[in-house]
Short mmCIF file of C-alpha atoms in Angstrom, two decimals:
data_model
loop_
_atom_site.label_atom_id
_atom_site.label_comp_id
_atom_site.label_asym_id
_atom_site.label_seq_id
_atom_site.Cartn_x
_atom_site.Cartn_y
_atom_site.Cartn_z
CA UNK A 26 -3.27 8.07 -43.09
CA UNK A 27 -2.34 6.50 -40.81
CA UNK A 28 -2.72 8.28 -37.03
CA UNK A 29 0.37 8.39 -34.55
CA UNK A 30 1.46 5.52 -31.91
CA UNK A 31 0.62 6.54 -29.03
CA UNK A 32 3.12 5.48 -26.62
CA UNK A 33 2.04 2.76 -24.29
CA UNK A 34 1.89 3.79 -20.52
CA UNK A 35 2.78 1.59 -17.56
CA UNK A 36 5.33 -0.54 -16.91
CA UNK A 37 5.21 -4.15 -18.56
CA UNK A 38 5.91 -6.20 -15.61
CA UNK A 39 3.74 -5.13 -13.70
CA UNK A 40 1.16 -5.28 -15.67
CA UNK A 41 2.24 -9.00 -16.58
CA UNK A 42 1.89 -9.36 -12.57
CA UNK A 43 -1.59 -7.88 -12.71
CA UNK A 44 -2.45 -10.11 -15.20
CA UNK A 45 -0.70 -13.83 -13.97
CA UNK A 46 1.15 -13.86 -17.38
CA UNK A 47 4.83 -15.47 -17.97
CA UNK A 48 7.40 -14.05 -16.89
CA UNK A 49 11.19 -13.77 -15.56
CA UNK A 50 10.92 -11.58 -13.91
CA UNK A 51 8.50 -9.83 -11.34
CA UNK A 52 8.54 -6.43 -10.84
CA UNK A 53 9.24 -4.15 -7.89
CA UNK A 54 8.15 -1.92 -5.30
CA UNK A 55 7.87 -1.35 -2.02
CA UNK A 56 5.76 -0.13 0.19
CA UNK A 57 7.02 3.65 2.11
CA UNK A 58 9.74 3.25 -0.42
CA UNK A 59 9.52 7.24 -0.39
CA UNK A 60 10.14 7.68 2.84
CA UNK A 61 12.96 8.62 5.96
CA UNK A 62 15.45 6.30 4.84
CA UNK A 63 15.55 8.41 1.73
CA UNK A 64 18.01 10.92 1.57
CA UNK A 65 15.91 12.48 -1.22
CA UNK A 66 12.73 12.14 1.18
CA UNK A 67 15.33 13.99 3.92
CA UNK A 68 16.08 16.94 1.68
CA UNK A 69 12.22 17.98 1.15
CA UNK A 70 11.38 17.07 4.35
CA UNK A 71 14.18 19.81 5.64
CA UNK A 72 12.27 22.33 3.59
CA UNK A 73 9.03 21.35 3.57
CA UNK A 74 6.28 19.95 5.73
CA UNK A 75 4.81 17.08 5.98
CA UNK A 76 1.09 17.98 5.53
CA UNK A 77 2.74 20.08 2.57
CA UNK A 78 4.67 17.01 0.78
CA UNK A 79 1.59 15.51 0.86
CA UNK A 80 -1.28 18.72 -0.40
CA UNK A 81 0.93 19.63 -2.88
CA UNK A 82 0.82 18.06 -5.80
CA UNK A 83 3.52 19.42 -7.55
CA UNK A 84 5.81 18.58 -3.79
CA UNK A 85 4.35 14.83 -3.51
CA UNK A 86 4.42 13.68 -7.24
CA UNK A 87 8.70 14.70 -6.39
CA UNK A 88 8.53 12.45 -3.34
CA UNK A 89 6.97 9.54 -5.29
CA UNK A 90 9.68 9.98 -8.37
CA UNK A 91 13.14 10.39 -6.39
CA UNK A 92 12.65 6.44 -5.25
CA UNK A 93 11.72 4.99 -8.48
CA UNK A 94 14.62 7.22 -10.32
CA UNK A 95 17.22 5.93 -7.79
CA UNK A 96 16.00 2.68 -7.42
CA UNK A 97 14.89 1.93 -10.42
CA UNK A 98 11.60 0.21 -8.56
CA UNK A 99 9.52 -1.07 -12.07
CA UNK A 100 6.13 1.77 -10.07
CA UNK A 101 5.41 4.63 -7.73
CA UNK A 102 3.25 4.47 -5.63
CA UNK A 103 0.72 7.80 -4.98
CA UNK A 104 2.68 9.54 -2.30
CA UNK A 105 0.16 10.40 0.57
CA UNK A 106 -1.76 9.73 4.52
CA UNK A 107 -4.08 6.97 4.65
CA UNK A 108 -6.21 9.21 7.30
CA UNK A 109 -7.05 12.36 5.20
CA UNK A 110 -9.49 10.07 5.07
CA UNK A 111 -10.90 11.25 9.12
CA UNK A 112 -9.85 15.01 8.38
CA UNK A 113 -12.00 14.70 5.43
CA UNK A 114 -15.27 14.20 8.09
CA UNK A 115 -13.71 16.28 10.41
CA UNK A 116 -11.49 14.50 13.20
CA UNK A 117 -8.85 17.09 12.04
CA UNK A 118 -4.87 15.74 12.30
CA UNK A 119 -1.85 16.97 12.54
CA UNK A 120 1.78 15.70 12.57
CA UNK A 121 4.07 16.09 15.48
CA UNK A 122 7.13 14.53 16.43
CA UNK A 123 5.23 11.62 17.99
CA UNK A 124 3.10 11.41 15.36
CA UNK A 125 -0.54 11.66 13.72
CA UNK A 126 -2.52 12.80 15.86
CA UNK A 127 -5.93 13.68 15.59
CA UNK A 128 -8.23 16.11 17.41
CA UNK A 129 -10.38 14.26 19.13
CA UNK A 130 -11.33 9.86 18.89
CA UNK A 131 -14.22 8.21 17.99
CA UNK A 132 -17.17 7.42 19.93
CA UNK A 133 -20.85 6.61 20.40
CA UNK A 134 -21.84 10.47 20.22
CA UNK A 135 -18.80 12.20 18.15
CA UNK A 136 -19.41 9.48 15.30
CA UNK A 137 -22.88 11.19 15.41
CA UNK A 138 -21.38 14.80 13.95
CA UNK A 139 -18.71 13.03 11.29
CA UNK A 140 -19.03 14.99 8.41
CA UNK A 141 -21.60 13.70 5.56
CA UNK A 142 -19.65 12.43 2.57
CA UNK A 143 -21.02 15.10 0.05
CA UNK A 144 -20.13 17.69 2.52
CA UNK A 145 -16.27 15.59 3.28
CA UNK A 146 -15.99 15.46 -0.13
CA UNK A 147 -14.23 18.09 -1.15
CA UNK A 148 -10.82 17.54 1.12
CA UNK A 149 -10.10 15.24 0.02
CA UNK A 150 -9.62 15.93 -4.26
CA UNK A 151 -6.54 16.96 -3.73
CA UNK A 152 -5.47 13.40 -3.85
CA UNK A 153 -6.64 13.32 -8.08
CA UNK A 154 -4.25 16.86 -8.11
CA UNK A 155 -1.17 14.87 -6.98
CA UNK A 156 -1.77 11.05 -9.45
CA UNK A 157 -2.02 13.71 -12.45
CA UNK A 158 1.66 15.41 -11.46
CA UNK A 159 2.34 12.56 -10.79
CA UNK A 160 2.09 10.42 -13.85
CA UNK A 161 2.96 13.57 -15.36
CA UNK A 162 6.52 13.71 -13.41
CA UNK A 163 6.39 9.75 -14.61
CA UNK A 164 8.29 7.60 -17.01
CA UNK A 165 5.52 6.23 -18.88
CA UNK A 166 7.47 3.11 -18.82
CA UNK A 167 6.54 3.03 -14.82
CA UNK A 168 3.58 2.06 -13.45
CA UNK A 169 1.40 4.94 -10.96
CA UNK A 170 -0.31 2.25 -7.81
CA UNK A 171 -2.70 4.58 -5.26
CA UNK A 172 -4.34 3.78 -1.55
CA UNK A 173 -6.32 4.26 1.13
CA UNK A 174 -7.11 2.94 4.03
CA UNK A 175 -8.50 0.26 5.12
CA UNK A 176 -12.53 0.67 6.80
CA UNK A 177 -11.37 -1.17 10.10
CA UNK A 178 -7.77 0.31 10.59
CA UNK A 179 -9.79 4.18 9.75
CA UNK A 180 -11.39 2.71 12.56
CA UNK A 181 -9.18 1.74 15.07
CA UNK A 182 -7.09 5.19 14.28
CA UNK A 183 -10.50 6.98 15.15
CA UNK A 184 -11.26 5.32 17.80
CA UNK A 185 -6.94 5.00 20.00
CA UNK A 186 -5.77 7.11 17.89
CA UNK A 187 -3.12 4.32 16.59
CA UNK A 188 -3.02 1.16 15.40
CA UNK A 189 -0.52 -0.58 17.78
CA UNK A 190 -1.20 -2.80 20.73
CA UNK A 191 -3.87 -4.97 21.72
CA UNK A 192 -6.80 -2.63 20.30
CA UNK A 193 -8.76 -3.10 23.31
CA UNK A 194 -10.81 0.09 22.49
CA UNK A 195 -11.72 -0.44 18.92
CA UNK A 196 -13.19 -4.31 19.88
CA UNK A 197 -14.86 -3.39 23.37
CA UNK A 198 -16.69 -0.41 19.95
CA UNK A 199 -16.85 -2.70 16.92
CA UNK A 200 -20.58 -2.47 17.46
CA UNK A 201 -19.76 0.99 15.96
CA UNK A 202 -18.36 -0.11 13.11
CA UNK A 203 -21.13 -0.09 11.63
CA UNK A 204 -22.54 3.49 11.91
CA UNK A 205 -18.88 4.92 10.47
CA UNK A 206 -18.69 2.43 7.25
CA UNK A 207 -22.01 3.77 6.41
CA UNK A 208 -20.23 7.26 6.12
CA UNK A 209 -16.26 5.30 5.34
CA UNK A 210 -17.24 3.25 3.16
CA UNK A 211 -18.63 5.66 0.86
CA UNK A 212 -16.37 8.40 1.12
CA UNK A 213 -13.00 5.82 0.54
CA UNK A 214 -15.63 4.26 -3.21
CA UNK A 215 -15.05 8.05 -3.77
CA UNK A 216 -11.49 8.20 -2.95
CA UNK A 217 -10.67 5.30 -5.33
CA UNK A 218 -12.57 5.98 -8.70
CA UNK A 219 -10.99 9.43 -7.52
CA UNK A 220 -7.45 7.75 -7.73
CA UNK A 221 -8.05 5.97 -10.69
CA UNK A 222 -9.88 8.54 -12.85
CA UNK A 223 -5.76 9.86 -12.47
CA UNK A 224 -3.57 8.02 -13.47
CA UNK A 225 -3.34 5.00 -10.57
CA UNK A 226 -3.76 2.08 -13.00
CA UNK A 227 -4.57 -0.60 -9.39
CA UNK A 228 -5.81 1.18 -5.81
CA UNK A 229 -3.86 -0.89 -2.96
CA UNK A 230 -6.29 -1.62 0.32
CA UNK A 231 -4.41 -1.27 3.39
CA UNK A 232 -5.46 -3.35 6.54
CA UNK A 233 -2.47 -2.34 8.49
CA UNK A 234 -4.94 -3.40 12.05
CA UNK A 235 -6.81 -5.96 10.52
CA UNK A 236 -4.41 -9.05 11.60
CA UNK A 237 -5.44 -8.20 15.18
CA UNK A 238 -8.79 -9.70 14.73
CA UNK A 239 -9.93 -12.66 15.10
CA UNK A 240 -10.63 -14.97 12.33
CA UNK A 241 -13.48 -14.62 13.33
CA UNK A 242 -14.38 -11.03 13.48
CA UNK A 243 -12.67 -10.31 11.15
CA UNK A 244 -15.09 -12.69 8.17
CA UNK A 245 -18.20 -11.03 9.63
CA UNK A 246 -17.40 -7.51 10.77
CA UNK A 247 -15.17 -6.74 8.45
CA UNK A 248 -15.04 -8.70 4.99
CA UNK A 249 -18.40 -7.15 4.78
CA UNK A 250 -17.49 -3.68 4.55
CA UNK A 251 -14.38 -4.26 2.45
CA UNK A 252 -16.93 -6.62 0.11
CA UNK A 253 -19.33 -2.99 -0.04
CA UNK A 254 -16.24 -1.20 -0.76
CA UNK A 255 -15.17 -2.77 -3.98
CA UNK A 256 -17.95 -3.84 -5.62
CA UNK A 257 -17.28 -1.06 -7.85
CA UNK A 258 -14.26 -1.00 -9.07
CA UNK A 259 -12.97 -4.74 -7.99
CA UNK A 260 -10.59 -6.19 -10.89
CA UNK A 261 -8.74 -2.63 -10.45
CA UNK A 262 -8.19 -3.44 -5.75
CA UNK A 263 -5.45 -4.96 -4.80
CA UNK A 264 -5.73 -5.72 -0.68
CA UNK A 265 -3.29 -6.01 1.59
CA UNK A 266 -3.71 -7.25 5.54
CA UNK A 267 -0.33 -6.99 7.89
CA UNK A 268 -1.01 -9.66 10.30
CA UNK A 269 -3.23 -11.93 8.98
CA UNK A 270 -3.46 -15.16 8.32
CA UNK A 271 -4.79 -18.15 6.01
CA UNK A 272 -7.74 -18.25 7.71
CA UNK A 273 -8.54 -14.23 8.15
CA UNK A 274 -8.55 -14.63 3.84
CA UNK A 275 -11.15 -17.81 3.13
CA UNK A 276 -12.78 -15.85 1.60
CA UNK A 277 -14.45 -15.24 -1.94
CA UNK A 278 -13.47 -12.37 -1.86
CA UNK A 279 -10.14 -12.52 -1.69
CA UNK A 280 -9.88 -16.45 -2.89
CA UNK A 281 -11.29 -16.23 -6.04
CA UNK A 282 -10.40 -13.67 -8.68
CA UNK A 283 -12.70 -10.50 -7.55
CA UNK A 284 -10.24 -8.03 -6.73
CA UNK A 285 -6.69 -7.39 -8.86
CA UNK A 286 -4.49 -9.07 -5.90
CA UNK A 287 -3.47 -10.03 -2.15
CA UNK A 288 -0.38 -8.62 -0.85
CA UNK A 289 0.41 -11.53 2.26
CA UNK A 290 3.28 -9.86 4.72
CA UNK A 291 6.11 -12.01 5.24
CA UNK A 292 4.51 -14.08 7.94
CA UNK A 293 3.29 -15.66 5.60
CA UNK A 294 4.49 -18.60 2.45
CA UNK A 295 5.12 -16.62 -0.59
CA UNK A 296 4.60 -19.85 -2.51
CA UNK A 297 1.27 -21.14 -0.26
CA UNK A 298 -0.19 -17.71 -0.82
CA UNK A 299 0.21 -17.88 -4.34
CA UNK A 300 -1.71 -20.99 -4.20
CA UNK A 301 -4.92 -19.43 -1.55
CA UNK A 302 -5.66 -16.70 -4.21
CA UNK A 303 -5.99 -17.29 -7.89
CA UNK A 304 -6.15 -14.64 -10.30
CA UNK A 305 -4.36 -11.49 -10.35
CA UNK A 306 -1.17 -11.05 -8.47
CA UNK A 307 0.51 -11.59 -4.74
CA UNK A 308 2.52 -8.83 -3.55
CA UNK A 309 5.61 -9.69 -1.19
CA UNK A 310 7.14 -10.81 1.30
CA UNK A 311 10.29 -10.30 2.31
CA UNK A 312 10.53 -9.71 5.80
CA UNK A 313 11.18 -6.04 5.50
CA UNK A 314 14.20 -5.94 8.80
CA UNK A 315 16.81 -8.01 7.26
CA UNK A 316 17.14 -5.21 4.85
CA UNK A 317 18.86 -2.86 8.41
CA UNK A 318 21.13 -6.00 8.38
CA UNK A 319 24.59 -5.45 7.10
CA UNK A 320 25.49 -6.70 3.05
CA UNK A 321 26.53 -10.26 3.12
CA UNK A 322 24.38 -11.59 5.57
CA UNK A 323 20.85 -9.71 3.77
CA UNK A 324 22.21 -11.13 0.48
CA UNK A 325 22.73 -14.72 2.16
CA UNK A 326 18.71 -14.21 3.22
CA UNK A 327 18.05 -13.03 -0.19
CA UNK A 328 18.93 -15.80 -2.66
CA UNK A 329 17.75 -17.98 0.01
CA UNK A 330 14.80 -16.67 -0.18
CA UNK A 331 14.54 -16.02 -4.01
CA UNK A 332 14.67 -20.45 -4.21
CA UNK A 333 12.12 -21.61 -3.84
CA UNK A 334 10.54 -19.56 -5.88
CA UNK A 335 12.99 -19.41 -9.17
CA UNK A 336 11.78 -23.20 -8.94
CA UNK A 337 8.44 -22.15 -8.74
CA UNK A 338 8.87 -20.14 -11.17
CA UNK A 339 5.20 -18.33 -10.25
CA UNK A 340 3.32 -15.58 -12.01
CA UNK A 341 1.74 -12.78 -10.65
CA UNK A 342 3.88 -12.08 -8.40
CA UNK A 343 5.13 -8.68 -7.58
CA UNK A 344 7.82 -8.35 -5.52
CA UNK A 345 8.44 -6.74 -2.30
CA UNK A 346 8.65 -6.29 1.62
CA UNK A 347 5.85 -8.12 4.52
CA UNK A 348 5.49 -4.10 5.26
CA UNK A 349 7.37 -1.15 5.33
CA UNK A 350 10.73 -0.23 4.14
CA UNK A 351 11.67 1.47 7.78
CA UNK A 352 13.65 4.84 8.13
CA UNK A 353 16.58 3.40 9.16
CA UNK A 354 16.97 1.35 6.32
CA UNK A 355 20.65 1.94 4.62
CA UNK A 356 19.67 2.76 0.95
CA UNK A 357 22.82 0.31 -0.66
CA UNK A 358 20.85 -2.30 1.49
CA UNK A 359 17.13 -1.21 -0.83
CA UNK A 360 19.77 -1.13 -3.95
CA UNK A 361 21.51 -4.58 -3.69
CA UNK A 362 17.08 -5.95 -3.06
CA UNK A 363 16.54 -4.69 -6.54
CA UNK A 364 19.34 -5.83 -7.88
CA UNK A 365 20.02 -8.70 -6.74
CA UNK A 366 16.42 -9.25 -7.11
CA UNK A 367 16.62 -9.11 -10.96
CA UNK A 368 20.02 -10.82 -11.38
CA UNK A 369 19.10 -14.02 -9.92
CA UNK A 370 15.29 -14.39 -11.55
CA UNK A 371 16.74 -12.96 -15.13
CA UNK A 372 19.79 -15.79 -14.73
CA UNK A 373 18.01 -18.33 -13.79
CA UNK A 374 18.37 -21.88 -15.61
CA UNK A 375 15.58 -21.49 -18.13
#
């Protein structure tokens, strides 16, 4: 007697992109697709604190599910915050109208009182529960993405409490970065494994502060820590950095297919990025600010963005934005983005 056929879990377009299999229409997911622009999120946020939305698995799953059902995205992403590893290390964390705030900042003295990896680890287990709850709520034909912050970006937050500006303090404390990474890198590696083992098909490393470093400093100081972080599960880890250029990412870790894929911001030419990074996906990279445009202008800009991609038909493309959806983005424009991408590429000449 034959065994029953098990239904495939995950989105076919997303999985094709991970494998760089040719397809007419790319998968679509947007960074911060679950967030302040969306009425579904706003309704939940009116009843619950941001911490509760992140740390109560059933609520986090509901937040992540909302935009997938509303806009028909191909994938959901873990609803959480990249700063929770810093909280786990004992730095405290609260969220105010001015944004996230740590209780104290990292410096040569305070780095000595960070919790050990073993002591910090229990404080991140909720993310595994959230991942399981999200996978259970998602339709089977949708994929699930996890994420962690990059070691450099977390260092910047720990030192400055923000990742905006010239990062003068962080650069002055660069000699402290390896000491910080002795703890944060193994903690993040455990976190990646936790997310993968609880339903994530790929885990993104988000390095939003990377572009403020010169290519030389990025390659000499940050890349070795990224190599350590991705040494085990690299084939299931993607990397996105904001503000980086080709010179930053001219390293075998990124260019030779060691990772699942690379995300680029809107400053890149997407086809040049595709040619730069061999193997895996290339994610991006429509300018998120243009989603604030009047409808006809957005449509015009979006079709111009898609035109060279229609001709090239690059396999491995995950369609998204250069960064996250901005808070005041009209929902109708998000829907227009999804519909236009699919209709334009589905109807392209064979």
